[in-house]
Coordinates of C-alpha atoms and ligand atoms in Angstrom, one line a residue:
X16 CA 57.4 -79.9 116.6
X17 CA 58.7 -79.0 119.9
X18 CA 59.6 -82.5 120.3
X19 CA 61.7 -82.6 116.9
X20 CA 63.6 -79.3 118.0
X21 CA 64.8 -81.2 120.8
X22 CA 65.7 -83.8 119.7
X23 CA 67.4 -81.6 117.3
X24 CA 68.9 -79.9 119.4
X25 CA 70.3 -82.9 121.7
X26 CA 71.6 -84.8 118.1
X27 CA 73.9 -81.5 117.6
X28 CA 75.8 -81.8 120.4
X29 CA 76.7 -85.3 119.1
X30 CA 79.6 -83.7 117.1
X31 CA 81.4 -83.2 120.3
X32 CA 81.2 -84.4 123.8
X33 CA 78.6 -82.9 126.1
X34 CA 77.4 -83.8 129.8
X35 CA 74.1 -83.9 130.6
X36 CA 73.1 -84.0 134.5
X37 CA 70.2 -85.1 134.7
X38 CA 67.4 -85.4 138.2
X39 CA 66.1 -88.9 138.0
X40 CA 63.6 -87.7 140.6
X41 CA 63.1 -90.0 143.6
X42 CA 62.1 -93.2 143.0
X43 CA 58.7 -93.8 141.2
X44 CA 59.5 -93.5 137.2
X45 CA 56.8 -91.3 136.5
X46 CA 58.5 -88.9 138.3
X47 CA 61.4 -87.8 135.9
X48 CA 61.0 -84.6 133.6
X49 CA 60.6 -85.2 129.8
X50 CA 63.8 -83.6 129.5
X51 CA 65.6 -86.2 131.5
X52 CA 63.9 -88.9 129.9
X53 CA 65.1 -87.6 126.2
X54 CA 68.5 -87.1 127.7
X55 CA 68.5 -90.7 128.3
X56 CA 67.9 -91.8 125.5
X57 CA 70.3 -90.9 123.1
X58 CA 72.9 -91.5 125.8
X59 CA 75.7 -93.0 124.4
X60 CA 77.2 -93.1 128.1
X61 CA 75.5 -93.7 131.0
X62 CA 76.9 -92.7 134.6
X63 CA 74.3 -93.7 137.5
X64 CA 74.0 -94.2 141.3
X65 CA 72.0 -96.0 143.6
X66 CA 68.1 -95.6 144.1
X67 CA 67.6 -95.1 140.5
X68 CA 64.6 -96.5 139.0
X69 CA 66.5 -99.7 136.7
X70 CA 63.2 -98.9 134.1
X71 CA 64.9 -95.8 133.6
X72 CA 68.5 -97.4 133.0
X73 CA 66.8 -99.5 130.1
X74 CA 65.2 -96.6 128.5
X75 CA 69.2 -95.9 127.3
X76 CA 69.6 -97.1 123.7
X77 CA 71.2 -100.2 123.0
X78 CA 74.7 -100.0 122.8
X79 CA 74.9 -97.2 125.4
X80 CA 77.7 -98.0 128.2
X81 CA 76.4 -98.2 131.5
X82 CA 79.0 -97.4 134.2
X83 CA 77.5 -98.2 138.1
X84 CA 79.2 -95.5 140.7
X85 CA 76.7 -95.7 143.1
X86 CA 77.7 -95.6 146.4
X87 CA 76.4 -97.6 149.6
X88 CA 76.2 -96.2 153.1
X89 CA 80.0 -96.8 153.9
X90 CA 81.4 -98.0 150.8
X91 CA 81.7 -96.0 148.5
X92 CA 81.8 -97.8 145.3
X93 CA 83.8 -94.8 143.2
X94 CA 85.2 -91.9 144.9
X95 CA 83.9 -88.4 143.4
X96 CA 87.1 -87.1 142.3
X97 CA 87.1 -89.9 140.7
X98 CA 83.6 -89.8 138.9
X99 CA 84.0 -86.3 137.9
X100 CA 87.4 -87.6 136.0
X101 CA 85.0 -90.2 134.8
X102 CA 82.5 -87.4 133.2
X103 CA 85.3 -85.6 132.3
X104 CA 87.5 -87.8 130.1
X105 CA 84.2 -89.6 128.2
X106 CA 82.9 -86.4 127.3
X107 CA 86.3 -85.1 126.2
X108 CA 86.3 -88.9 124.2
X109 CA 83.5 -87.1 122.0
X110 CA 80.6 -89.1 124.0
X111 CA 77.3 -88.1 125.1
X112 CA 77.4 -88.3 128.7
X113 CA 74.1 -88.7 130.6
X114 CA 74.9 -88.4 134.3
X115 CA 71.9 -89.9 136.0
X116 CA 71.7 -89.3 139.6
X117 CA 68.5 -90.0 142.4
X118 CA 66.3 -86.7 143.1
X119 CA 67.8 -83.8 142.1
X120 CA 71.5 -83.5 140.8
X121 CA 72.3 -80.2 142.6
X122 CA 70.4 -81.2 146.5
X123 CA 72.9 -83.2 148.2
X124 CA 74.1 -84.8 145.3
X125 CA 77.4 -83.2 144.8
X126 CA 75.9 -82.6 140.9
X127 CA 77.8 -78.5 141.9
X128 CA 81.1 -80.0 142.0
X129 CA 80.6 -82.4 138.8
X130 CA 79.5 -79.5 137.3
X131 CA 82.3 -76.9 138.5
X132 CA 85.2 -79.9 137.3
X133 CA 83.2 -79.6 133.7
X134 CA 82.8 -75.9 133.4
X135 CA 86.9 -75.4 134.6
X136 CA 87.4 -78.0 132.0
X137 CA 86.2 -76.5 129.3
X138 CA 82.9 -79.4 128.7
X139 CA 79.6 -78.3 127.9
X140 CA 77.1 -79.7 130.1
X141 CA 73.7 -78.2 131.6
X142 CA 72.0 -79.9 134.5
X143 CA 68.4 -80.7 134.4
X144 CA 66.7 -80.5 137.3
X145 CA 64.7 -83.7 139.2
X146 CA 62.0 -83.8 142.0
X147 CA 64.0 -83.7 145.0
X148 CA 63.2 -86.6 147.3
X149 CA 63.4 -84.1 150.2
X150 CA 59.7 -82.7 148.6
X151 CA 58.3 -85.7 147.0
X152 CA 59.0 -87.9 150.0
X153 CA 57.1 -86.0 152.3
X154 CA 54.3 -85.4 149.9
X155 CA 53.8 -89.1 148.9
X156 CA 53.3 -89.8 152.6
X157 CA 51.0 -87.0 152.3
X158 CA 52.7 -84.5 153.9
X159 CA 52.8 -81.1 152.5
X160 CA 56.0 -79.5 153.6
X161 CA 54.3 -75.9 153.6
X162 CA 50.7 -75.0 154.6
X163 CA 49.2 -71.6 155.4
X164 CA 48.2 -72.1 159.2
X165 CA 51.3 -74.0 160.5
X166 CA 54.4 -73.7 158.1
X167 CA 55.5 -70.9 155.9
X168 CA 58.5 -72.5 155.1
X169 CA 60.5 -75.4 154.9
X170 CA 64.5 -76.2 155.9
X171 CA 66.3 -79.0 154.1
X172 CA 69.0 -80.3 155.9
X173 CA 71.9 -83.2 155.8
X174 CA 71.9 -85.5 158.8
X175 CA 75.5 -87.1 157.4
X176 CA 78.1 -85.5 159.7
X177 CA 80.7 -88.2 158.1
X178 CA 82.2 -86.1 155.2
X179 CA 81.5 -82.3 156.7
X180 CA 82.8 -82.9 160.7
X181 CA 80.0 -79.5 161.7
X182 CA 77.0 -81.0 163.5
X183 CA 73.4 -78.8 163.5
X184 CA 73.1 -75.5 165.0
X185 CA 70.0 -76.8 167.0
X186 CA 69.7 -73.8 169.1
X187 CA 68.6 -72.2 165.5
X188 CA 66.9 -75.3 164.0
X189 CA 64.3 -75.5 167.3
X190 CA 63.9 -71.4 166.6
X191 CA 62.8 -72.6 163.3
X192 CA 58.8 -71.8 162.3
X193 CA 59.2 -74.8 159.4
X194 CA 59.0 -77.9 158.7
X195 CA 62.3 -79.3 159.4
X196 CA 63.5 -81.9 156.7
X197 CA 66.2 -84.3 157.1
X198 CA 67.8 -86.6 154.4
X199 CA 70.6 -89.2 155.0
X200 CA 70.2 -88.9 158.5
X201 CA 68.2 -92.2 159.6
X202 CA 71.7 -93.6 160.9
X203 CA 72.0 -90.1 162.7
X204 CA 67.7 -89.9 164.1
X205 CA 68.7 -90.0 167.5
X206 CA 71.2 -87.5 167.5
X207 CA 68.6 -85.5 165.7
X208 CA 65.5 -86.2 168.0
X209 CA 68.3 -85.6 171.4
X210 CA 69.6 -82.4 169.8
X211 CA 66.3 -80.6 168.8
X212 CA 64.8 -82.0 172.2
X213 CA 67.8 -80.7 174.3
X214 CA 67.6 -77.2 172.4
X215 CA 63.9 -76.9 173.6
X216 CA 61.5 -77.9 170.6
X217 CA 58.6 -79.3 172.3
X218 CA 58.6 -82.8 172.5
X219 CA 54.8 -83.5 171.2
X220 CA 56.2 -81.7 167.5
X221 CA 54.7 -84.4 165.2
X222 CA 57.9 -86.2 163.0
X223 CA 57.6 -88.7 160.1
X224 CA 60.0 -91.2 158.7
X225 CA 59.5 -92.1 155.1
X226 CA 61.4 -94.8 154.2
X227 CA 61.9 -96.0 150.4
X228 CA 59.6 -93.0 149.4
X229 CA 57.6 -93.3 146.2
X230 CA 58.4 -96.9 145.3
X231 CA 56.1 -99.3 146.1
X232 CA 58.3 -100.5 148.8
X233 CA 57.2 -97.2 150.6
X234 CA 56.5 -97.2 154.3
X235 CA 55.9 -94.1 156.7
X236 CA 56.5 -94.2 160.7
X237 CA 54.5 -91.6 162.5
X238 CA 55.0 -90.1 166.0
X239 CA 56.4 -87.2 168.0
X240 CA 59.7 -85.9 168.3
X241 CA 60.2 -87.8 171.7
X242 CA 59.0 -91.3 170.0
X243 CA 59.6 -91.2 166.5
X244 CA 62.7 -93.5 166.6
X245 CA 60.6 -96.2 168.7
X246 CA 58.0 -96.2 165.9
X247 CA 60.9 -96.8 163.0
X248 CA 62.3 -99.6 165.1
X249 CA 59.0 -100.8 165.3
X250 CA 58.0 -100.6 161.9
X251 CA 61.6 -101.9 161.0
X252 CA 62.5 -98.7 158.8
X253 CA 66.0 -98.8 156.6
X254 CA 67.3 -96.3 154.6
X255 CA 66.9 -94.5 152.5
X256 CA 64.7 -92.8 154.8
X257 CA 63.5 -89.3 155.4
X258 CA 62.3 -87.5 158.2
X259 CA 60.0 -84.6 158.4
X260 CA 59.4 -83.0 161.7
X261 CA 56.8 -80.3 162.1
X262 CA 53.1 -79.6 162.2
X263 CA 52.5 -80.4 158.6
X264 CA 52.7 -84.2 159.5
X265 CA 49.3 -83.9 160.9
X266 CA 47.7 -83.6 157.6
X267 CA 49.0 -87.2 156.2
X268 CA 45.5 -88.8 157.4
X269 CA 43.8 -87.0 155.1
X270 CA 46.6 -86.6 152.2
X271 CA 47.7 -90.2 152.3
X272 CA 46.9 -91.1 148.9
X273 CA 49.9 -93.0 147.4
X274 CA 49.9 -95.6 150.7
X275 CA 46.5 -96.1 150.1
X276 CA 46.7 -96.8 146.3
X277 CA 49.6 -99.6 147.4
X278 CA 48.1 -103.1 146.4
X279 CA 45.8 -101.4 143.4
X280 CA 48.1 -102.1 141.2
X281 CA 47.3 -103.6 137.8
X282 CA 49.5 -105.1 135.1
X283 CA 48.4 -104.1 131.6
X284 CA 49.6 -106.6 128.7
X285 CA 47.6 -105.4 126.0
X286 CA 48.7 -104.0 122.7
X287 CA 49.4 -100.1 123.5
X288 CA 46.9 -98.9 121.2
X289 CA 44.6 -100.7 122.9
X290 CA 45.4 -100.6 126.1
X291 CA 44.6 -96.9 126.7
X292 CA 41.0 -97.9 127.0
X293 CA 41.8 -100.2 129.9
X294 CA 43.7 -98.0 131.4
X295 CA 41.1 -95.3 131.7
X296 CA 38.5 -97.7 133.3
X297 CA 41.3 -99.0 135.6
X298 CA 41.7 -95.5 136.9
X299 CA 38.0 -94.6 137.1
X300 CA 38.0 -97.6 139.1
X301 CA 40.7 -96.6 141.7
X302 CA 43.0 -99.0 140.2
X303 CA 46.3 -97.9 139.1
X304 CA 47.3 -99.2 135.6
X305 CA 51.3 -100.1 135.2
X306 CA 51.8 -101.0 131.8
X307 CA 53.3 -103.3 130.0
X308 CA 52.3 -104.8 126.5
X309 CA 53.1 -107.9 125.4
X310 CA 50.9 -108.4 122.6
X311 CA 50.8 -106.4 119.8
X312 CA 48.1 -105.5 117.2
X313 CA 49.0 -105.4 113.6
X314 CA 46.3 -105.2 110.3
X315 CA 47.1 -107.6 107.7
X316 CA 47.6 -106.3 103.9
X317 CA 45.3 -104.4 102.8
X318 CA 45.8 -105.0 99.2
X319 CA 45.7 -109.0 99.9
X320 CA 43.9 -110.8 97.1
X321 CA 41.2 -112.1 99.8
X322 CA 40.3 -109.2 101.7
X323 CA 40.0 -107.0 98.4
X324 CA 37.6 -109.9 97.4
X325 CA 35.4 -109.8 100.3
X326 CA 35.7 -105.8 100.5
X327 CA 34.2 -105.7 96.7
X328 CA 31.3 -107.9 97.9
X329 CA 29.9 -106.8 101.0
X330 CA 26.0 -106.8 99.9
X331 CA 26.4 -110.1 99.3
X332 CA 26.5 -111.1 103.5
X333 CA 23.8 -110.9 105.1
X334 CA 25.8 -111.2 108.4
X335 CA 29.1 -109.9 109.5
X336 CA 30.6 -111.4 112.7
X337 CA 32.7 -109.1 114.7
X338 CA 34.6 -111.4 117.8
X339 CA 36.7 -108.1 119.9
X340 CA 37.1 -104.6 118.8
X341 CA 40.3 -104.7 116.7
X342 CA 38.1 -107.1 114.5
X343 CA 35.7 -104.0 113.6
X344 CA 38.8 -101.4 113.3
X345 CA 40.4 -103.5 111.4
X346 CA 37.8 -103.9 109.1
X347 CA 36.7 -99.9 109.1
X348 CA 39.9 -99.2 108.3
X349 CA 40.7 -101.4 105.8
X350 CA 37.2 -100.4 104.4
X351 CA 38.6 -96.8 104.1
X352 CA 41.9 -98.0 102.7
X353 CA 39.9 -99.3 99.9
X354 CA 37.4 -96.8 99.5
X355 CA 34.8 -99.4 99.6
X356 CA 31.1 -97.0 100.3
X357 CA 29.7 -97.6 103.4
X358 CA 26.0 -98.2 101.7
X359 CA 27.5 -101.7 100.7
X360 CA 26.7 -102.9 104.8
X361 CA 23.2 -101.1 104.3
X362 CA 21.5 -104.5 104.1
X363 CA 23.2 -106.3 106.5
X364 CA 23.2 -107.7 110.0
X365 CA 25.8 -107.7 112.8
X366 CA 26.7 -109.8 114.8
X367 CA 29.3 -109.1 118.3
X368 CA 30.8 -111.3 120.9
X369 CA 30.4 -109.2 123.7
X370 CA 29.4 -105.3 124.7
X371 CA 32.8 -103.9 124.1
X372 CA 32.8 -105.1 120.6
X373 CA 29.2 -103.6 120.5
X374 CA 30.6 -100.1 121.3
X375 CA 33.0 -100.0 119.3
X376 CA 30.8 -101.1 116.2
X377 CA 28.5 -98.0 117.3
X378 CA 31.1 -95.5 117.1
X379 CA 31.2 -96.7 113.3
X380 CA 27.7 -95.8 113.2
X381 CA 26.0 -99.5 113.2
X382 CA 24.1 -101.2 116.1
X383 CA 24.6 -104.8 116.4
X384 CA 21.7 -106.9 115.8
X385 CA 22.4 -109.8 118.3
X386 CA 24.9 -110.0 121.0
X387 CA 24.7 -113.3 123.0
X388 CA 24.1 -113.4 126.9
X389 CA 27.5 -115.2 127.6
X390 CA 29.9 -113.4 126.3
X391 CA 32.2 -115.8 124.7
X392 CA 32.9 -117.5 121.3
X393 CA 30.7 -120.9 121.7
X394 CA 27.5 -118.8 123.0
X395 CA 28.0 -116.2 120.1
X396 CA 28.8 -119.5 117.4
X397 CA 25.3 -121.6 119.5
X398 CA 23.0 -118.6 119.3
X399 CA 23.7 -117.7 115.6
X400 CA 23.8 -120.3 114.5
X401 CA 19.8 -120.5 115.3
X402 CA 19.5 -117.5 113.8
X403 CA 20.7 -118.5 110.4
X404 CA 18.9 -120.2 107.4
X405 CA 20.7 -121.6 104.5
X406 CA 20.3 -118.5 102.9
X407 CA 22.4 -116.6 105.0
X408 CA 26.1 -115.8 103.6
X409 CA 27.9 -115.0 106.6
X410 CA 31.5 -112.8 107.0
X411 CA 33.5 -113.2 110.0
X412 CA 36.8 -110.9 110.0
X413 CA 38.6 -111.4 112.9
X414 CA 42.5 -112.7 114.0
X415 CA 44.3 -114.6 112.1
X416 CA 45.3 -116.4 115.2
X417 CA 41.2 -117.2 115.9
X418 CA 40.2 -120.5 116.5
X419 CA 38.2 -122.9 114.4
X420 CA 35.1 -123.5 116.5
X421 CA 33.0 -120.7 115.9
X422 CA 33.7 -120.9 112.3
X423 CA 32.7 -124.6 112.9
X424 CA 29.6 -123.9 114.3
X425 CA 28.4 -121.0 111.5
X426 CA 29.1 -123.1 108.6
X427 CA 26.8 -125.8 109.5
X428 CA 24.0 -123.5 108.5
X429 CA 25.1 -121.6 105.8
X430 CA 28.5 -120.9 103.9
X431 CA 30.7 -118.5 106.2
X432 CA 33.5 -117.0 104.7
X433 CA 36.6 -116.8 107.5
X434 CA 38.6 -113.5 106.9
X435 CA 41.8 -112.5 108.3
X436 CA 42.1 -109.2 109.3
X437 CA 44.4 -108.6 111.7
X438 CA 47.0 -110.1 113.4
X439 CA 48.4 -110.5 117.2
X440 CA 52.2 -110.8 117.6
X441 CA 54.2 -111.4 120.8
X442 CA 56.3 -108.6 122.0
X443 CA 58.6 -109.0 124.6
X444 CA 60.9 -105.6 124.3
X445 CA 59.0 -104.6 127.9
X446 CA 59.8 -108.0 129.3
X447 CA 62.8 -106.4 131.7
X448 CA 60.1 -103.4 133.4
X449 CA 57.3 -106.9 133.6
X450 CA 59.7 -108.9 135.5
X451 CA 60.3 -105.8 137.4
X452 CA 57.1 -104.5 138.3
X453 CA 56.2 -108.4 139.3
X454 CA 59.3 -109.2 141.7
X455 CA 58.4 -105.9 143.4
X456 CA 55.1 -106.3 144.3
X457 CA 53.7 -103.4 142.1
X458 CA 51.3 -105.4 140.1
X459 CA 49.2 -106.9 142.8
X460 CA 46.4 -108.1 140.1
X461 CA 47.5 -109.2 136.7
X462 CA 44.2 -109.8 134.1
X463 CA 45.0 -112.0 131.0
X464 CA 42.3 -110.5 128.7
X465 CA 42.9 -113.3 126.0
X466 CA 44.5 -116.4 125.5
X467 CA 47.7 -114.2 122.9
X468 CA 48.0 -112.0 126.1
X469 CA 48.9 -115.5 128.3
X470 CA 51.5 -116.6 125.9
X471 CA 52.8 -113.1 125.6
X472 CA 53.6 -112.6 129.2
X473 CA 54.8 -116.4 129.3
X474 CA 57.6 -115.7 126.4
X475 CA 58.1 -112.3 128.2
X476 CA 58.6 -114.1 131.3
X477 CA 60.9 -116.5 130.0
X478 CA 58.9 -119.8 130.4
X479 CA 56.6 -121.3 132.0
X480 CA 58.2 -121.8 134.5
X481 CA 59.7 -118.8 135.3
X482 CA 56.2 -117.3 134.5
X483 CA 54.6 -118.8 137.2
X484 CA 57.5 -118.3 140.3
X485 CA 57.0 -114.1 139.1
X486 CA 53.2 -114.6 139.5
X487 CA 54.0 -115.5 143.8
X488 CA 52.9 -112.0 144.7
X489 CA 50.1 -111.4 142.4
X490 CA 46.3 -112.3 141.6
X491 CA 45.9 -113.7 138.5
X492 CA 42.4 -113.3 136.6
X493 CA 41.5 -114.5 133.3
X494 CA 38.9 -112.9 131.4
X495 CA 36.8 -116.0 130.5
X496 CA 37.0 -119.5 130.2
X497 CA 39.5 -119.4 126.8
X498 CA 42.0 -117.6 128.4
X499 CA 41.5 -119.3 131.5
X500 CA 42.3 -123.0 129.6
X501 CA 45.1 -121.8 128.0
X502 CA 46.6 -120.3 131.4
X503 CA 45.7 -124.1 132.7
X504 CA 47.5 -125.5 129.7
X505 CA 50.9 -124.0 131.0
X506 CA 49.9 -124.5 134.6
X507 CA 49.7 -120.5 135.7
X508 CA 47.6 -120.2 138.6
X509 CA 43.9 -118.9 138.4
X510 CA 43.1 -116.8 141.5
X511 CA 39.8 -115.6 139.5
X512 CA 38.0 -115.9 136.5
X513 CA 35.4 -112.7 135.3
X514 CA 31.8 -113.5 135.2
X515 CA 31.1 -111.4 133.0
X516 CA 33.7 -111.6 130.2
X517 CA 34.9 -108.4 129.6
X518 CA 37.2 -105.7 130.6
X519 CA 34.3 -104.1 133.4
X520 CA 34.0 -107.8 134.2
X521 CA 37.4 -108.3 135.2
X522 CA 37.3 -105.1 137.2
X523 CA 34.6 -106.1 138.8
X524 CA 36.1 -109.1 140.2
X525 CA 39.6 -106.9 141.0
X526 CA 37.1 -104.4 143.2
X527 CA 34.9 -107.2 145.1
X528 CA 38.6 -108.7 145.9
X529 CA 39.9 -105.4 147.6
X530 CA 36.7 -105.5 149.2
X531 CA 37.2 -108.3 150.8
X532 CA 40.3 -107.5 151.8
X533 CA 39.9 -104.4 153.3
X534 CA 36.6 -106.4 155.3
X535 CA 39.2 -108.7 156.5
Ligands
SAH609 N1 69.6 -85.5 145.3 C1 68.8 -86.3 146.2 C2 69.3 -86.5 147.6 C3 70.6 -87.2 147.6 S1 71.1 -87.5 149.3 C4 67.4 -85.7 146.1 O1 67.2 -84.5 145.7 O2 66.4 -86.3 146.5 C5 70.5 -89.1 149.6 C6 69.4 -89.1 150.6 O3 68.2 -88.7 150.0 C7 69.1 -90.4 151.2 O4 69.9 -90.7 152.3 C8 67.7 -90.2 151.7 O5 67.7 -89.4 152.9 C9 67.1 -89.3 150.6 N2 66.4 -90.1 149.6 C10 66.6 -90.1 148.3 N3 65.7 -90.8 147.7 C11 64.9 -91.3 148.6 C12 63.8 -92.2 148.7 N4 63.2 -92.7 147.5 N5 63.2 -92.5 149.8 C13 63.7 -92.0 151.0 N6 64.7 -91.2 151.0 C14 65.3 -90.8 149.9

């Protein structure tokens, strides 16, 4: 409901123009409000800088103009008089304008004056507010900039003298109980360090750099007021970079967690629906899920001929065959859909490929009767098919996209009827955020968790070979030996393939890998 009202509420100020300015937080995309985010998308302009996250520049709707201002160090790529103008004469065009800008629109992002130019302008706008870097830096370096026993407050300051022509007052700065917080000043450290230093702040204060903070390009340099810039150089810092001087850097140790989670990254290309379970056993593992689905999950009609058939003769099978857990949704539901009573399976048997499958079937209220030890298609098809007599009628919903072998293998012993529940199609509107999240390092492991999930994130890729230069920086794992073949088919590398072949499987072999890593 709340949802509806604003969206409401945004699609009434199409009538006229209207400026949103919108915090796009600091880097990682998680880190925008769901106000922002909405904002976004029913942008039908789109004014951005630098250091924002390019996933949120795609979540604009197609056809929304996207106009670059950002500006670099010493170029600046659109003067701000000029920008406002910009804001100004789109809005007055009738537009929705979404100014997008890094952090937090009104801390040392001149979002006042673009403001101040609308409001003597006569153009509605409001301003929504983002993470500010100058926080959320810190704090993903674990550094609280507050804590009861060393800091009761915290000073923000600019460390860019270009534009202003005052320098600090560091006689009161070294007064200063706080943590002392500096943004665009990592050109300007020295002067900083010197100035604090000459105005008597003790040279042992602990100071952090945080460069690129909250992307996975994050890195931290730690030291002391006297030999924090020799630490930078040595870790080979850039900006954007803050630094944070004060007692509360002594806590990162403890409170490092993002740098620690850097290289647990794993890509998620399932179907969203189903992916949620994945997710959730990624991050009871320690993993971090980043998702992005390239397969997709669709039931096939209900009211097909065929399936109505087989629906309207369930006591007739003494088996059903289930191969993966949108098999036995898909059939549930389409049970449901067709009011078909449940007492129809009462004399039947089940049969799963593997324990997920197994679950699932349980939380329908039916155990499965045999479950190979290997789990994949030819062990389920081998040991079966010993199970069955003649006698046996056997039904087998599963993907349309299945392949014939298992069905090969049942119907040697006793008539199998093949039914098409559900099928998986290739979706590839995520393909921009994949690409992204691969070039950048973020998805250190990527699992293919079926052979549609391989050809997905090929297409999504654009190729094979384009598929294969994105996979450079990260470790491949297939599932089990279908997947795996088909990944050989179109020559992606294999770092690993699951022993056991299912999702806990292929966590397993992500966990023993960081283990080994971290042992190295
Ligand atoms: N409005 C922004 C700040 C804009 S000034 C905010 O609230 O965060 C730009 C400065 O912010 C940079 O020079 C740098 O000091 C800091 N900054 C912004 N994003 C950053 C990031 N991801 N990592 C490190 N510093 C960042």
């Amino acid at each position: 409901m709340k949802d509806e009202r604003a969206r409401e509420d945004m699609q009434n100020k199409r009538s006229r123009g209207y400026v949103w300015l919108v915090g796009a937080g600091p880097g990682d995309f998680g880190l925008i409000t769901l106000k922002g985010l909405a904002a976004i998308a029913q942008a039908e302009v789109l004014v951005y800088d630098r250091l924002i996250n390019s996933n949120l520049i795609d979540r604009a709707p197609a056809g929304c103009e996207k106009i670059y201002v950002g500006k670099q160090a010493a170029n600046h790529a659109m003067p701000q008089p000029q920008i406002n103008e910009l804001l100004y004469q789109k809005a007055a065009a009738g537009k929705r304008v979404v100014r997008l800008k890094g952090g937090d629109p009104y801390v040392f992002g001149r979002g006042g004056e673009e403001g101040l130019y609308l409001a003597e302008r006569g153009i509605p706008f409001e301003e929504v507010p983002g993470i500010t870097s100058s926080i959320a830096g810190p704090a993903y370096a674990g550094i609280p900039v507050t804590h009861r026993e060393c800091a009761s407050s915290f000073h923000v300051f600019t460390g860019n003298f270009k534009d202003e022509e005052r320098g600090l007052d560091f006689a009161n700065l070294a007064r200063l109980e706080g943590t002392l917080i500096f943004l665009m000043g990592f050109a300007n450290l020295n002067y900083i360090t010197q100035g604090l230093l000459a105005a008597g702040k003790p040279a042992g204060t602990p100071a952090a750099v945080i460069s690129q903070a909250t992307t996975q390009r994050q890195r931290t340099a730690v030291g002391t007021l006297a030999d924090i810039e020799e630490h930078c150089a040595a870790a080979k810092l850039s900006s954007p970079a803050i630094t944070v001087i004060g007692e509360v850097v002594n806590c990162r140790p403890q409170l490092n967690f993002f740098e620690q989670q850097q290289g647990r990254g794993v890509l998620v290309l399932r179907d969203a629906r189903q992916s949620d379970i994945f997710a959730q056993k990624l991050r009871q593992a320690g993993l971090f899920p980043v998702s992005c689905p390239v397969i997709q999950i669709e039931p096939l009609d209900w009211q097909a001929a065929e399936l109505q058939a087989a629906l309207h003769k369930l006591s007739t099978y003494s088996w059903l065959v289930f191969t993966s857990p949108n098999g036995v949704k898909a059939f549930f539901e389409a049970m449901q859909a067709a009011q078909v009573d449940w007492r129809a399976l009462g004399r039947a048997k089940f049969a799963v490929i593997g324990r997920a499958t197994a679950q699932v079937l349980q939380q329908f209220g039916f155990g499965a009767d045999y479950l190979p030890a290997k789990q994949v298609s030819d062990a389920l098809g081998q040991g079966l098919a010993e199970l069955l007599t003649p006698a046996d009628n056997v039904l087998l919903p599963r993907s349309a996209i299945a392949d014939n072998r298992l069905y090969q293998l049942l119907s040697a012993k006793c008539p199998v009827e093949d039914l098409k529940i559900y099928d998986t199609k290739i979706c590839t509107e995520d393909a921009q955020e994949l690409r992204g999240c691969l070039e950048n390092g973020q998805a250190a492991y990527v699992p293919f968790t079926s052979a549609s999930t391989v050809d997905g994130f090929v297409q999504a890729c654009g190729g094979p070979d384009l598929a294969r230069q994105l996979l450079a920086k990260s470790r491949a794992v297939a599932i089990g030996p279908v997947t795996a073949a088909r990944m050989q088919q179109l020559e992606l590398p294999i770092y690993a393939q699951a022993s056991e072949h299912s999702l806990d499987g292929v966590i397993e072999v992500i966990l023993q890998d960081l283990e080994g890593k971290e042992n190295d």
